[in-house]
Amino acid sequence: MSQRIAKPRTTAVILAGGTGQRVGLSIPKQLLKIAGKAVIEHTLATFEKADSIDDIIVLMAPGYVADIEKIVAKAGFTKVKKVIEGGNTRNETTERAIEALGEGLAAGEDLNVLFHDAVRPLLSQRVIDDCVAALDRYQAVDVAIPSADTIIVTRTHGEDGEFITEIPDRSRLRRGQTPQAFKLSTIKRAYEVAAGDPNFQATDDCSVVLKYLPDVPIHVVAGDEYNMKVTQPVDVFIADKLFQLASTAAPEQNGEDAYRELLTGKTAVIFGGSYGIGKDIAELAESYGATVYALGRSTTGTHVENPEEVDDALSKAYAETGRIDYVVNTAGVLRIGKLAETDNATIEEALKVNYLAPVQIARSSYKYLAETNGQLLLYTSSSYTRGRAEYSLYSSTKAAMVNLTQALSDEWAGDSIRVNCINPERTATPMRTKAFGQEPAGSLLSSEAVARTSLDVLLSELTGHVIDVRQQDPTAAAGQASGFEQALASVLDRQDGVA
């Protein structure tokens, strides 16, 4: 009977030795905040949740190891095993990583190693998994994407400047990304050979294998356009916007028994619970054993734009049940028209209901949710990424909900309060029917479908996310679309109609 060979462990090495000079910073660029978190925290979070990664080590710029240790501790990254100082060059940093990885290995034991730039925070799980899978067959793996630009080779002629000397065939050109993946024994051997070259220098690790171990084939895994490197000042703004627009797929639905187990004994307060999505959430949660306070103007006389009424509703729920686990706000008004022709009363109503009310609900909910490590769930619209004529008030306030969600999730993280935002595409609700009349059957999401996803989000550990709810999308359903690909699809869909 043949003995089963154990699969080697896979370690992600986060290369964070760079500085912020090119983006005009006095701190390393990996500590720059994007979407409310340090760039490196986004990167670490990606590898932390990757099933194919067993552990992580970080090579940090000298003098900043303690900063990374604080980030790791606060975020609870359990896979990060070491944070050590990097070297003065990329090659020196890799050599330190190789040395650290070799500590404690038994004779003949090997590792899978993924070297990744800390300042590529938009890496997808698909790329990570593809790299790890490729190491089952190959000793060295690179990640690359086709070049959309024509690449030219130039030569400088004194004061006359640069002139083209060659234009390579673009069909064979690729833009290299990270991670770069290796068997530890392979990359270690490549650096040992390179050490004998007095002129050795390289800007990446695959080039070391290519030059010094020419008999080792380097397999190429398809990268993706979102896996950008934050290097120039403009990259900071692009990455921040991509994070803002990125939507998260809804978490998997729990079984009926799991819903009951998770919701029995919990208290949910739902503003906007008179009809539509809010009413459906209330009925679902109640059917699984939660105590639900469904509040609305037409049923309980609760006006979300009145802070005192919001306070009273929450204090009553707390007094009667002793806890508040979930606060949901689906209340909103949709007023269509040209801003110059809109009266002050309509403007004031839109701002009070769509913006100030969620702010007040959040502020009033904080102390209750801090007790239970609960969740605040807000709602945006598919028009939040781009304002449209005659929807200026609605679109702008819904964009504010996304920013409010992301800000509060960061602000309240220390209290373990989760804050998320649901982004449904066009949904069949009384508010929409009032604004647009009857629309073709099958062209809209059902409010029940949005309610079910909302419940799944409430029961998840997600925080700071915008969760798209869309009619069946074959790509997304197959689990292949990244959050950023979904965001792009949503942006294209947002050219007509609002949720």
GROMACS .gro file of C-alpha atoms in nm:
model
  499
    1MET     CA    1   0.000   0.000   0.000
    2SER     CA    2   0.153   0.332  -0.109
    3GLN     CA    3   0.213   0.597   0.155
    4ARG     CA    4   0.027   0.923   0.105
    5ILE     CA    5   0.258   1.221   0.054
    6ALA     CA    6   0.164   1.518   0.270
    7LYS     CA    7   0.092   1.840   0.083
    8PRO     CA    8   0.359   2.103   0.162
    9ARG     CA    9   0.261   2.404   0.366
   10THR     CA   10   0.210   2.730   0.180
   11THR     CA   11   0.347   3.053   0.321
   12ALA     CA   12   0.271   3.401   0.190
   13VAL     CA   13   0.565   3.641   0.220
   14ILE     CA   14   0.449   4.002   0.218
   15LEU     CA   15   0.729   4.224   0.090
   16ALA     CA   16   0.680   4.560   0.258
   17GLY     CA   17   1.029   4.706   0.255
   18GLY     CA   18   0.952   5.002   0.028
   19THR     CA   19   0.921   5.367   0.127
   20GLY     CA   20   0.671   5.634   0.035
   21GLN     CA   21   0.910   5.864  -0.149
   22ARG     CA   22   0.747   5.824  -0.491
   23VAL     CA   23   0.403   5.909  -0.353
   24GLY     CA   24   0.543   6.204  -0.159
   25LEU     CA   25   0.506   6.053   0.188
   26SER     CA   26   0.718   6.063   0.501
   27ILE     CA   27   0.601   5.711   0.593
   28PRO     CA   28   0.621   5.385   0.397
   29LYS     CA   29   0.344   5.376   0.137
   30GLN     CA   30   0.218   5.044   0.270
   31LEU     CA   31   0.107   5.229   0.585
   32LEU     CA   32  -0.093   5.482   0.385
   33LYS     CA   33  -0.465   5.453   0.451
   34ILE     CA   34  -0.693   5.355   0.165
   35ALA     CA   35  -1.064   5.292   0.225
   36GLY     CA   36  -1.013   5.346   0.597
   37LYS     CA   37  -0.730   5.093   0.646
   38ALA     CA   38  -0.357   5.082   0.586
   39VAL     CA   39  -0.272   4.942   0.243
   40ILE     CA   40  -0.089   4.649   0.401
   41GLU     CA   41  -0.391   4.565   0.619
   42HIS     CA   42  -0.602   4.512   0.306
   43THR     CA   43  -0.325   4.292   0.164
   44LEU     CA   44  -0.291   4.087   0.482
   45ALA     CA   45  -0.668   4.043   0.505
   46THR     CA   46  -0.671   3.891   0.155
   47PHE     CA   47  -0.416   3.625   0.248
   48GLU     CA   48  -0.568   3.573   0.593
   49LYS     CA   49  -0.896   3.458   0.439
   50ALA     CA   50  -0.735   3.251   0.160
   51ASP     CA   51  -0.798   2.882   0.228
   52SER     CA   52  -0.489   2.787   0.028
   53ILE     CA   53  -0.255   2.988   0.255
   54ASP     CA   54  -0.134   2.832   0.581
   55ASP     CA   55   0.070   3.115   0.727
   56ILE     CA   56   0.215   3.458   0.654
   57ILE     CA   57   0.538   3.642   0.727
   58VAL     CA   58   0.595   4.013   0.670
   59LEU     CA   59   0.921   4.180   0.570
   60MET     CA   60   0.876   4.541   0.678
   61ALA     CA   61   1.079   4.856   0.622
   62PRO     CA   62   1.335   4.908   0.901
   63GLY     CA   63   1.195   5.103   1.195
   64TYR     CA   64   0.831   5.013   1.127
   65VAL     CA   65   0.801   4.652   1.247
   66ALA     CA   66   0.608   4.764   1.558
   67ASP     CA   67   0.352   4.941   1.337
   68ILE     CA   68   0.278   4.617   1.154
   69GLU     CA   69   0.260   4.420   1.478
   70LYS     CA   70  -0.005   4.662   1.604
   71ILE     CA   71  -0.207   4.625   1.281
   72VAL     CA   72  -0.186   4.247   1.304
   73ALA     CA   73  -0.293   4.242   1.668
   74LYS     CA   74  -0.583   4.482   1.619
   75ALA     CA   75  -0.715   4.300   1.311
   76GLY     CA   76  -0.669   3.957   1.468
   77PHE     CA   77  -0.469   3.809   1.180
   78THR     CA   78  -0.394   3.461   1.313
   79LYS     CA   79  -0.193   3.345   1.011
   80VAL     CA   80   0.079   3.609   1.054
   81LYS     CA   81   0.364   3.426   1.228
   82LYS     CA   82   0.654   3.668   1.192
   83VAL     CA   83   0.717   4.034   1.121
   84ILE     CA   84   1.084   4.105   1.051
   85GLU     CA   85   1.285   4.389   0.902
   86GLY     CA   86   1.348   4.386   0.530
   87GLY     CA   87   1.675   4.474   0.362
   88ASN     CA   88   1.798   4.774   0.168
   89THR     CA   89   1.706   4.617  -0.168
   90ARG     CA   90   1.433   4.386  -0.296
   91ASN     CA   91   1.685   4.104  -0.335
   92GLU     CA   92   1.819   4.148   0.017
   93THR     CA   93   1.464   4.143   0.153
   94THR     CA   94   1.391   3.818  -0.032
   95GLU     CA   95   1.713   3.664   0.104
   96ARG     CA   96   1.604   3.750   0.459
   97ALA     CA   97   1.266   3.590   0.392
   98ILE     CA   98   1.431   3.272   0.258
   99GLU     CA   99   1.646   3.251   0.570
  100ALA     CA  100   1.343   3.297   0.797
  101LEU     CA  101   1.142   3.037   0.605
  102GLY     CA  102   1.419   2.780   0.643
  103GLU     CA  103   1.423   2.802   1.022
  104GLY     CA  104   1.277   2.492   1.182
  105LEU     CA  105   1.239   2.293   0.859
  106ALA     CA  106   1.326   1.926   0.880
  107ALA     CA  107   1.586   1.781   0.643
  108GLY     CA  108   1.434   1.732   0.299
  109GLU     CA  109   1.120   1.930   0.389
  110ASP     CA  110   1.003   2.187   0.135
  111LEU     CA  111   0.752   2.474   0.134
  112ASN     CA  112   0.535   2.651  -0.118
  113VAL     CA  113   0.616   3.023  -0.101
  114LEU     CA  114   0.424   3.318  -0.249
  115PHE     CA  115   0.610   3.650  -0.256
  116HIS     CA  116   0.366   3.940  -0.282
  117ASP     CA  117   0.408   4.318  -0.287
  118ALA     CA  118   0.241   4.472   0.018
  119VAL     CA  119   0.127   4.761  -0.200
  120ARG     CA  120  -0.090   4.541  -0.423
  121PRO     CA  121  -0.398   4.537  -0.195
  122LEU     CA  122  -0.655   4.441  -0.461
  123LEU     CA  123  -0.534   4.085  -0.517
  124SER     CA  124  -0.811   3.831  -0.581
  125GLN     CA  125  -0.855   3.492  -0.416
  126ARG     CA  126  -0.860   3.338  -0.763
  127VAL     CA  127  -0.504   3.446  -0.838
  128ILE     CA  128  -0.379   3.316  -0.502
  129ASP     CA  129  -0.547   2.979  -0.553
  130ASP     CA  130  -0.419   2.950  -0.911
  131CYS     CA  131  -0.060   3.014  -0.796
  132VAL     CA  132  -0.079   2.754  -0.521
  133ALA     CA  133  -0.237   2.499  -0.759
  134ALA     CA  134   0.036   2.563  -1.019
  135LEU     CA  135   0.303   2.472  -0.762
  136ASP     CA  136   0.171   2.115  -0.772
  137ARG     CA  137   0.331   2.090  -1.119
  138TYR     CA  138   0.594   2.365  -1.140
  139GLN     CA  139   0.878   2.492  -0.924
  140ALA     CA  140   0.837   2.859  -1.022
  141VAL     CA  141   0.526   3.059  -1.107
  142ASP     CA  142   0.473   3.418  -1.217
  143VAL     CA  143   0.154   3.623  -1.249
  144ALA     CA  144   0.105   3.844  -1.554
  145ILE     CA  145  -0.153   4.014  -1.773
  146PRO     CA  146  -0.144   4.108  -2.144
  147SER     CA  147  -0.019   4.455  -2.225
  148ALA     CA  148  -0.290   4.685  -2.357
  149ASP     CA  149  -0.028   4.943  -2.452
  150THR     CA  150   0.225   4.927  -2.732
  151ILE     CA  151   0.570   4.890  -2.580
  152ILE     CA  152   0.860   5.075  -2.738
  153VAL     CA  153   1.235   5.041  -2.691
  154THR     CA  154   1.427   5.370  -2.702
  155ARG     CA  155   1.779   5.500  -2.706
  156THR     CA  156   1.896   5.844  -2.595
  157HIS     CA  157   2.097   6.061  -2.836
  158GLY     CA  158   2.261   6.326  -2.624
  159GLU     CA  159   2.062   6.644  -2.591
  160ASP     CA  160   1.824   6.539  -2.870
  161GLY     CA  161   1.636   6.310  -2.631
  162GLU     CA  162   1.494   5.962  -2.690
  163PHE     CA  163   1.431   5.784  -3.018
  164ILE     CA  164   1.252   5.455  -3.089
  165THR     CA  165   1.484   5.167  -3.177
  166GLU     CA  166   1.235   4.878  -3.159
  167ILE     CA  167   0.864   4.802  -3.120
  168PRO     CA  168   0.823   4.445  -2.989
  169ASP     CA  169   0.526   4.229  -3.087
  170ARG     CA  170   0.262   4.322  -2.831
  171SER     CA  171   0.087   3.984  -2.854
  172ARG     CA  172   0.380   3.824  -2.671
  173LEU     CA  173   0.429   4.095  -2.412
  174ARG     CA  174   0.295   4.061  -2.058
  175ARG     CA  175   0.292   4.293  -1.758
  176GLY     CA  176   0.429   4.116  -1.453
  177GLN     CA  177   0.245   4.128  -1.122
  178THR     CA  178   0.275   3.948  -0.791
  179PRO     CA  179   0.251   3.708  -0.621
  180GLN     CA  180   0.546   3.515  -0.759
  181ALA     CA  181   0.538   3.159  -0.630
  182PHE     CA  182   0.814   2.904  -0.579
  183LYS     CA  183   0.916   2.589  -0.409
  184LEU     CA  184   1.136   2.720  -0.128
  185SER     CA  185   1.418   2.488  -0.234
  186THR     CA  186   1.411   2.638  -0.586
  187ILE     CA  187   1.422   3.007  -0.496
  188LYS     CA  188   1.684   2.933  -0.230
  189ARG     CA  189   1.905   2.756  -0.484
  190ALA     CA  190   1.862   3.042  -0.735
  191TYR     CA  191   1.985   3.295  -0.480
  192GLU     CA  192   2.276   3.071  -0.380
  193VAL     CA  193   2.391   3.061  -0.744
  194ALA     CA  194   2.332   3.435  -0.783
  195ALA     CA  195   2.554   3.503  -0.481
  196GLY     CA  196   2.851   3.399  -0.694
  197ASP     CA  197   2.783   3.673  -0.949
  198PRO     CA  198   2.959   3.999  -0.847
  199ASN     CA  199   2.721   4.194  -1.074
  200PHE     CA  200   2.402   4.037  -0.938
  201GLN     CA  201   2.099   4.263  -0.922
  202ALA     CA  202   1.733   4.200  -1.001
  203THR     CA  203   1.402   4.375  -0.945
  204ASP     CA  204   1.196   4.059  -0.900
  205ASP     CA  205   1.246   3.696  -0.801
  206CYS     CA  206   1.136   3.521  -1.121
  207SER     CA  207   1.419   3.695  -1.304
  208VAL     CA  208   1.664   3.540  -1.055
  209VAL     CA  209   1.535   3.191  -1.135
  210LEU     CA  210   1.531   3.267  -1.508
  211LYS     CA  211   1.894   3.383  -1.513
  212TYR     CA  212   2.057   3.149  -1.264
  213LEU     CA  213   1.842   2.834  -1.301
  214PRO     CA  214   1.770   2.842  -1.676
  215ASP     CA  215   1.656   2.479  -1.680
  216VAL     CA  216   1.365   2.554  -1.443
  217PRO     CA  217   1.049   2.647  -1.639
  218ILE     CA  218   0.852   2.942  -1.501
  219HIS     CA  219   0.479   2.893  -1.544
  220VAL     CA  220   0.259   3.200  -1.597
  221VAL     CA  221  -0.074   3.237  -1.417
  222ALA     CA  222  -0.325   3.492  -1.549
  223GLY     CA  223  -0.339   3.798  -1.326
  224ASP     CA  224  -0.607   4.064  -1.339
  225GLU     CA  225  -0.628   4.435  -1.408
  226TYR     CA  226  -0.735   4.521  -1.054
  227ASN     CA  227  -0.413   4.382  -0.906
  228MET     CA  228  -0.252   4.725  -0.932
  229LYS     CA  229   0.056   4.844  -0.748
  230VAL     CA  230   0.030   5.163  -0.543
  231THR     CA  231   0.346   5.339  -0.660
  232GLN     CA  232   0.258   5.682  -0.798
  233PRO     CA  233   0.039   5.951  -0.636
  234VAL     CA  234  -0.244   5.882  -0.883
  235ASP     CA  235  -0.246   5.514  -0.776
  236VAL     CA  236  -0.354   5.618  -0.428
  237PHE     CA  237  -0.669   5.782  -0.562
  238ILE     CA  238  -0.746   5.500  -0.806
  239ALA     CA  239  -0.710   5.231  -0.540
  240ASP     CA  240  -0.924   5.425  -0.295
  241LYS     CA  241  -1.201   5.462  -0.553
  242LEU     CA  242  -1.184   5.093  -0.648
  243PHE     CA  243  -1.228   4.998  -0.284
  244GLN     CA  244  -1.522   5.235  -0.253
  245LEU     CA  245  -1.694   5.089  -0.558
  246ALA     CA  246  -1.612   4.728  -0.486
  247SER     CA  247  -1.913   4.522  -0.392
  248THR     CA  248  -1.912   4.198  -0.201
  249ALA     CA  249  -2.103   3.888  -0.297
  250ALA     CA  250  -2.375   3.800  -0.050
  251PRO     CA  251  -2.270   3.537   0.204
  252GLU     CA  252  -2.399   3.186   0.156
  253GLN     CA  253  -2.745   3.126   0.292
  254ASN     CA  254  -2.774   2.928   0.611
  255GLY     CA  255  -3.000   2.629   0.650
  256GLU     CA  256  -3.337   2.670   0.819
  257ASP     CA  257  -3.210   2.525   1.146
  258ALA     CA  258  -2.909   2.757   1.144
  259TYR     CA  259  -3.134   3.060   1.099
  260ARG     CA  260  -3.336   2.958   1.404
  261GLU     CA  261  -3.027   2.888   1.612
  262LEU     CA  262  -2.870   3.223   1.524
  263LEU     CA  263  -3.183   3.436   1.558
  264THR     CA  264  -3.367   3.286   1.855
  265GLY     CA  265  -3.341   3.525   2.147
  266LYS     CA  266  -3.203   3.810   1.938
  267THR     CA  267  -3.362   4.154   1.901
  268ALA     CA  268  -3.389   4.340   1.572
  269VAL     CA  269  -3.510   4.697   1.529
  270ILE     CA  270  -3.614   4.779   1.174
  271PHE     CA  271  -3.682   5.136   1.067
  272GLY     CA  272  -3.886   5.147   0.749
  273GLY     CA  273  -4.054   4.823   0.849
  274SER     CA  274  -4.407   4.913   0.742
  275TYR     CA  275  -4.380   4.770   0.391
  276GLY     CA  276  -4.143   4.652   0.119
  277ILE     CA  277  -3.797   4.526   0.207
  278GLY     CA  278  -3.818   4.631   0.571
  279LYS     CA  279  -4.144   4.447   0.629
  280ASP     CA  280  -4.009   4.134   0.459
  281ILE     CA  281  -3.696   4.136   0.676
  282ALA     CA  282  -3.911   4.173   0.988
  283GLU     CA  283  -4.134   3.880   0.894
  284LEU     CA  284  -3.838   3.658   0.807
  285ALA     CA  285  -3.644   3.734   1.126
  286GLU     CA  286  -3.955   3.686   1.339
  287SER     CA  287  -4.030   3.352   1.177
  288TYR     CA  288  -3.688   3.229   1.294
  289GLY     CA  289  -3.737   3.331   1.656
  290ALA     CA  290  -3.610   3.689   1.675
  291THR     CA  291  -3.797   3.959   1.862
  292VAL     CA  292  -3.859   4.223   1.597
  293TYR     CA  293  -3.964   4.585   1.624
  294ALA     CA  294  -4.085   4.684   1.276
  295LEU     CA  295  -4.124   5.061   1.283
  296GLY     CA  296  -4.276   5.289   1.024
  297ARG     CA  297  -4.468   5.606   0.974
  298SER     CA  298  -4.787   5.433   0.861
  299THR     CA  299  -4.787   5.154   1.122
  300THR     CA  300  -4.623   5.269   1.445
  301GLY     CA  301  -4.618   5.642   1.373
  302THR     CA  302  -4.236   5.644   1.387
  303HIS     CA  303  -4.079   5.925   1.185
  304VAL     CA  304  -3.714   5.841   1.119
  305GLU     CA  305  -3.636   6.207   1.058
  306ASN     CA  306  -3.725   6.280   1.421
  307PRO     CA  307  -3.427   6.192   1.648
  308GLU     CA  308  -3.646   6.177   1.960
  309GLU     CA  309  -3.873   5.916   1.804
  310VAL     CA  310  -3.571   5.710   1.697
  311ASP     CA  311  -3.431   5.728   2.053
  312ASP     CA  312  -3.766   5.630   2.201
  313ALA     CA  313  -3.805   5.331   1.968
  314LEU     CA  314  -3.461   5.197   2.053
  315SER     CA  315  -3.493   5.253   2.427
  316LYS     CA  316  -3.830   5.076   2.428
  317ALA     CA  317  -3.691   4.772   2.246
  318TYR     CA  318  -3.398   4.760   2.487
  319ALA     CA  319  -3.618   4.801   2.797
  320GLU     CA  320  -3.847   4.517   2.687
  321THR     CA  321  -3.584   4.266   2.570
  322GLY     CA  322  -3.262   4.373   2.743
  323ARG     CA  323  -3.066   4.376   2.419
  324ILE     CA  324  -3.051   4.504   2.061
  325ASP     CA  325  -2.852   4.288   1.818
  326TYR     CA  326  -2.948   4.434   1.481
  327VAL     CA  327  -3.057   4.776   1.366
  328VAL     CA  328  -3.178   4.803   1.007
  329ASN     CA  329  -3.282   5.115   0.818
  330THR     CA  330  -3.470   5.071   0.491
  331ALA     CA  331  -3.663   5.399   0.516
  332GLY     CA  332  -3.622   5.635   0.224
  333VAL     CA  333  -3.797   5.873  -0.012
  334LEU     CA  334  -3.751   5.904  -0.388
  335ARG     CA  335  -3.821   6.245  -0.530
  336ILE     CA  336  -3.757   6.291  -0.902
  337GLY     CA  337  -3.716   6.629  -1.065
  338LYS     CA  338  -3.478   6.904  -1.168
  339LEU     CA  339  -3.305   7.054  -0.868
  340ALA     CA  340  -3.361   7.414  -0.981
  341GLU     CA  341  -3.735   7.345  -0.989
  342THR     CA  342  -3.750   7.160  -0.655
  343ASP     CA  343  -3.903   7.345  -0.360
  344ASN     CA  344  -3.734   7.378  -0.023
  345ALA     CA  345  -3.976   7.145   0.152
  346THR     CA  346  -3.895   6.859  -0.087
  347ILE     CA  347  -3.521   6.916  -0.054
  348GLU     CA  348  -3.548   6.924   0.325
  349GLU     CA  349  -3.754   6.604   0.330
  350ALA     CA  350  -3.505   6.417   0.109
  351LEU     CA  351  -3.208   6.524   0.321
  352LYS     CA  352  -3.379   6.449   0.651
  353VAL     CA  353  -3.512   6.105   0.555
  354ASN     CA  354  -3.234   5.980   0.328
  355TYR     CA  355  -2.931   6.124   0.504
  356LEU     CA  356  -2.985   6.274   0.849
  357ALA     CA  357  -3.214   5.990   0.964
  358PRO     CA  358  -2.952   5.715   0.904
  359VAL     CA  359  -2.693   5.934   1.078
  360GLN     CA  360  -2.920   5.975   1.380
  361ILE     CA  361  -3.014   5.606   1.379
  362ALA     CA  362  -2.645   5.513   1.376
  363ARG     CA  363  -2.562   5.751   1.659
  364SER     CA  364  -2.852   5.633   1.874
  365SER     CA  365  -2.782   5.265   1.803
  366TYR     CA  366  -2.417   5.271   1.897
  367LYS     CA  367  -2.445   5.208   2.271
  368TYR     CA  368  -2.684   4.917   2.223
  369LEU     CA  369  -2.487   4.748   1.946
  370ALA     CA  370  -2.164   4.788   2.144
  371GLU     CA  371  -2.316   4.570   2.417
  372THR     CA  372  -2.404   4.285   2.182
  373ASN     CA  373  -2.130   4.326   1.918
  374GLY     CA  374  -2.422   4.373   1.683
  375GLN     CA  375  -2.468   4.513   1.336
  376LEU     CA  376  -2.608   4.823   1.170
  377LEU     CA  377  -2.742   4.760   0.820
  378LEU     CA  378  -2.798   5.049   0.580
  379TYR     CA  379  -2.921   5.065   0.220
  380THR     CA  380  -2.790   5.240  -0.085
  381SER     CA  381  -2.908   5.247  -0.444
  382SER     CA  382  -2.758   5.126  -0.769
  383SER     CA  383  -2.730   5.495  -0.863
  384TYR     CA  384  -2.474   5.572  -0.592
  385THR     CA  385  -2.170   5.560  -0.822
  386ARG     CA  386  -2.292   5.822  -1.065
  387GLY     CA  387  -2.551   6.094  -1.021
  388ARG     CA  388  -2.811   6.126  -1.295
  389ALA     CA  389  -3.019   6.417  -1.412
  390GLU     CA  390  -3.334   6.460  -1.201
  391TYR     CA  391  -3.205   6.220  -0.934
  392SER     CA  392  -2.954   6.458  -0.774
  393LEU     CA  393  -3.099   6.442  -0.422
  394TYR     CA  394  -3.158   6.068  -0.422
  395SER     CA  395  -2.826   5.966  -0.581
  396SER     CA  396  -2.616   6.195  -0.363
  397THR     CA  397  -2.775   6.081  -0.037
  398LYS     CA  398  -2.738   5.717  -0.139
  399ALA     CA  399  -2.370   5.774  -0.217
  400ALA     CA  400  -2.342   5.915   0.134
  401MET     CA  401  -2.472   5.584   0.275
  402VAL     CA  402  -2.174   5.401   0.125
  403ASN     CA  403  -1.928   5.647   0.277
  404LEU     CA  404  -2.112   5.637   0.610
  405THR     CA  405  -2.096   5.257   0.613
  406GLN     CA  406  -1.724   5.245   0.539
  407ALA     CA  407  -1.643   5.519   0.788
  408LEU     CA  408  -1.845   5.369   1.074
  409SER     CA  409  -1.717   5.016   1.016
  410ASP     CA  410  -1.367   5.151   1.077
  411GLU     CA  411  -1.470   5.382   1.360
  412TRP     CA  412  -1.662   5.107   1.544
  413ALA     CA  413  -1.426   4.816   1.474
  414GLY     CA  414  -1.274   4.843   1.820
  415ASP     CA  415  -1.619   4.785   1.968
  416SER     CA  416  -1.680   4.484   1.740
  417ILE     CA  417  -1.984   4.652   1.583
  418ARG     CA  418  -2.034   4.552   1.220
  419VAL     CA  419  -2.170   4.800   0.967
  420ASN     CA  420  -2.274   4.699   0.617
  421CYS     CA  421  -2.472   4.838   0.327
  422ILE     CA  422  -2.709   4.657   0.090
  423ASN     CA  423  -2.708   4.770  -0.273
  424PRO     CA  424  -3.008   4.617  -0.451
  425GLU     CA  425  -3.062   4.668  -0.819
  426ARG     CA  426  -3.409   4.781  -0.924
  427THR     CA  427  -3.650   4.627  -0.676
  428ALA     CA  428  -4.028   4.592  -0.676
  429THR     CA  429  -4.125   4.807  -0.376
  430PRO     CA  430  -4.418   5.041  -0.313
  431MET     CA  431  -4.174   5.336  -0.327
  432ARG     CA  432  -4.061   5.239  -0.674
  433THR     CA  433  -4.413   5.170  -0.798
  434LYS     CA  434  -4.520   5.513  -0.676
  435ALA     CA  435  -4.235   5.675  -0.869
  436PHE     CA  436  -4.241   5.469  -1.191
  437GLY     CA  437  -4.576   5.292  -1.204
  438GLN     CA  438  -4.613   4.928  -1.305
  439GLU     CA  439  -4.309   4.783  -1.483
  440PRO     CA  440  -4.269   4.464  -1.692
  441ALA     CA  441  -4.294   4.142  -1.493
  442GLY     CA  442  -3.955   3.986  -1.427
  443SER     CA  443  -3.764   4.310  -1.479
  444LEU     CA  444  -3.730   4.381  -1.107
  445LEU     CA  445  -3.589   4.205  -0.805
  446SER     CA  446  -3.846   4.093  -0.549
  447SER     CA  447  -3.832   4.262  -0.210
  448GLU     CA  448  -3.836   3.913  -0.055
  449ALA     CA  449  -3.507   3.827  -0.230
  450VAL     CA  450  -3.344   4.145  -0.098
  451ALA     CA  451  -3.479   4.069   0.249
  452ARG     CA  452  -3.330   3.719   0.245
  453THR     CA  453  -2.987   3.851   0.146
  454SER     CA  454  -3.018   4.121   0.414
  455LEU     CA  455  -3.079   3.855   0.676
  456ASP     CA  456  -2.775   3.659   0.558
  457VAL     CA  457  -2.561   3.972   0.589
  458LEU     CA  458  -2.691   4.039   0.940
  459LEU     CA  459  -2.586   3.688   1.042
  460SER     CA  460  -2.242   3.714   0.880
  461GLU     CA  461  -1.912   3.848   1.010
  462LEU     CA  462  -1.886   4.099   0.726
  463THR     CA  463  -1.824   4.463   0.808
  464GLY     CA  464  -1.760   4.769   0.594
  465HIS     CA  465  -1.898   4.601   0.283
  466VAL     CA  466  -2.134   4.705   0.007
  467ILE     CA  467  -2.329   4.393  -0.083
  468ASP     CA  468  -2.481   4.384  -0.430
  469VAL     CA  469  -2.813   4.207  -0.472
  470ARG     CA  470  -2.878   4.140  -0.838
  471GLN     CA  471  -3.096   3.918  -1.047
  472GLN     CA  472  -2.924   3.593  -1.143
  473ASP     CA  473  -2.586   3.665  -1.298
  474PRO     CA  474  -2.432   3.347  -1.450
  475THR     CA  475  -2.077   3.468  -1.390
  476ALA     CA  476  -2.138   3.570  -1.032
  477ALA     CA  477  -2.341   3.259  -0.967
  478ALA     CA  478  -2.050   3.046  -1.078
  479GLY     CA  479  -1.838   3.219  -0.818
  480GLN     CA  480  -1.592   3.354  -1.071
  481ALA     CA  481  -1.654   3.729  -1.052
  482SER     CA  482  -1.443   3.928  -0.809
  483GLY     CA  483  -1.594   4.211  -0.609
  484PHE     CA  484  -1.430   4.455  -0.847
  485GLU     CA  485  -1.564   4.277  -1.155
  486GLN     CA  486  -1.909   4.284  -0.998
  487ALA     CA  487  -1.862   4.654  -0.929
  488LEU     CA  488  -1.782   4.716  -1.296
  489ALA     CA  489  -2.087   4.519  -1.406
  490SER     CA  490  -2.299   4.715  -1.163
  491VAL     CA  491  -2.164   5.048  -1.287
  492LEU     CA  492  -2.263   4.950  -1.641
  493ASP     CA  493  -2.607   4.840  -1.522
  494ARG     CA  494  -2.658   5.170  -1.339
  495GLN     CA  495  -2.700   5.358  -1.662
  496ASP     CA  496  -3.076   5.309  -1.640
  497GLY     CA  497  -3.309   5.325  -1.346
  498VAL     CA  498  -3.253   5.327  -0.970
  499ALA     CA  499  -3.318   5.072  -0.702
   0.00000   0.00000   0.00000
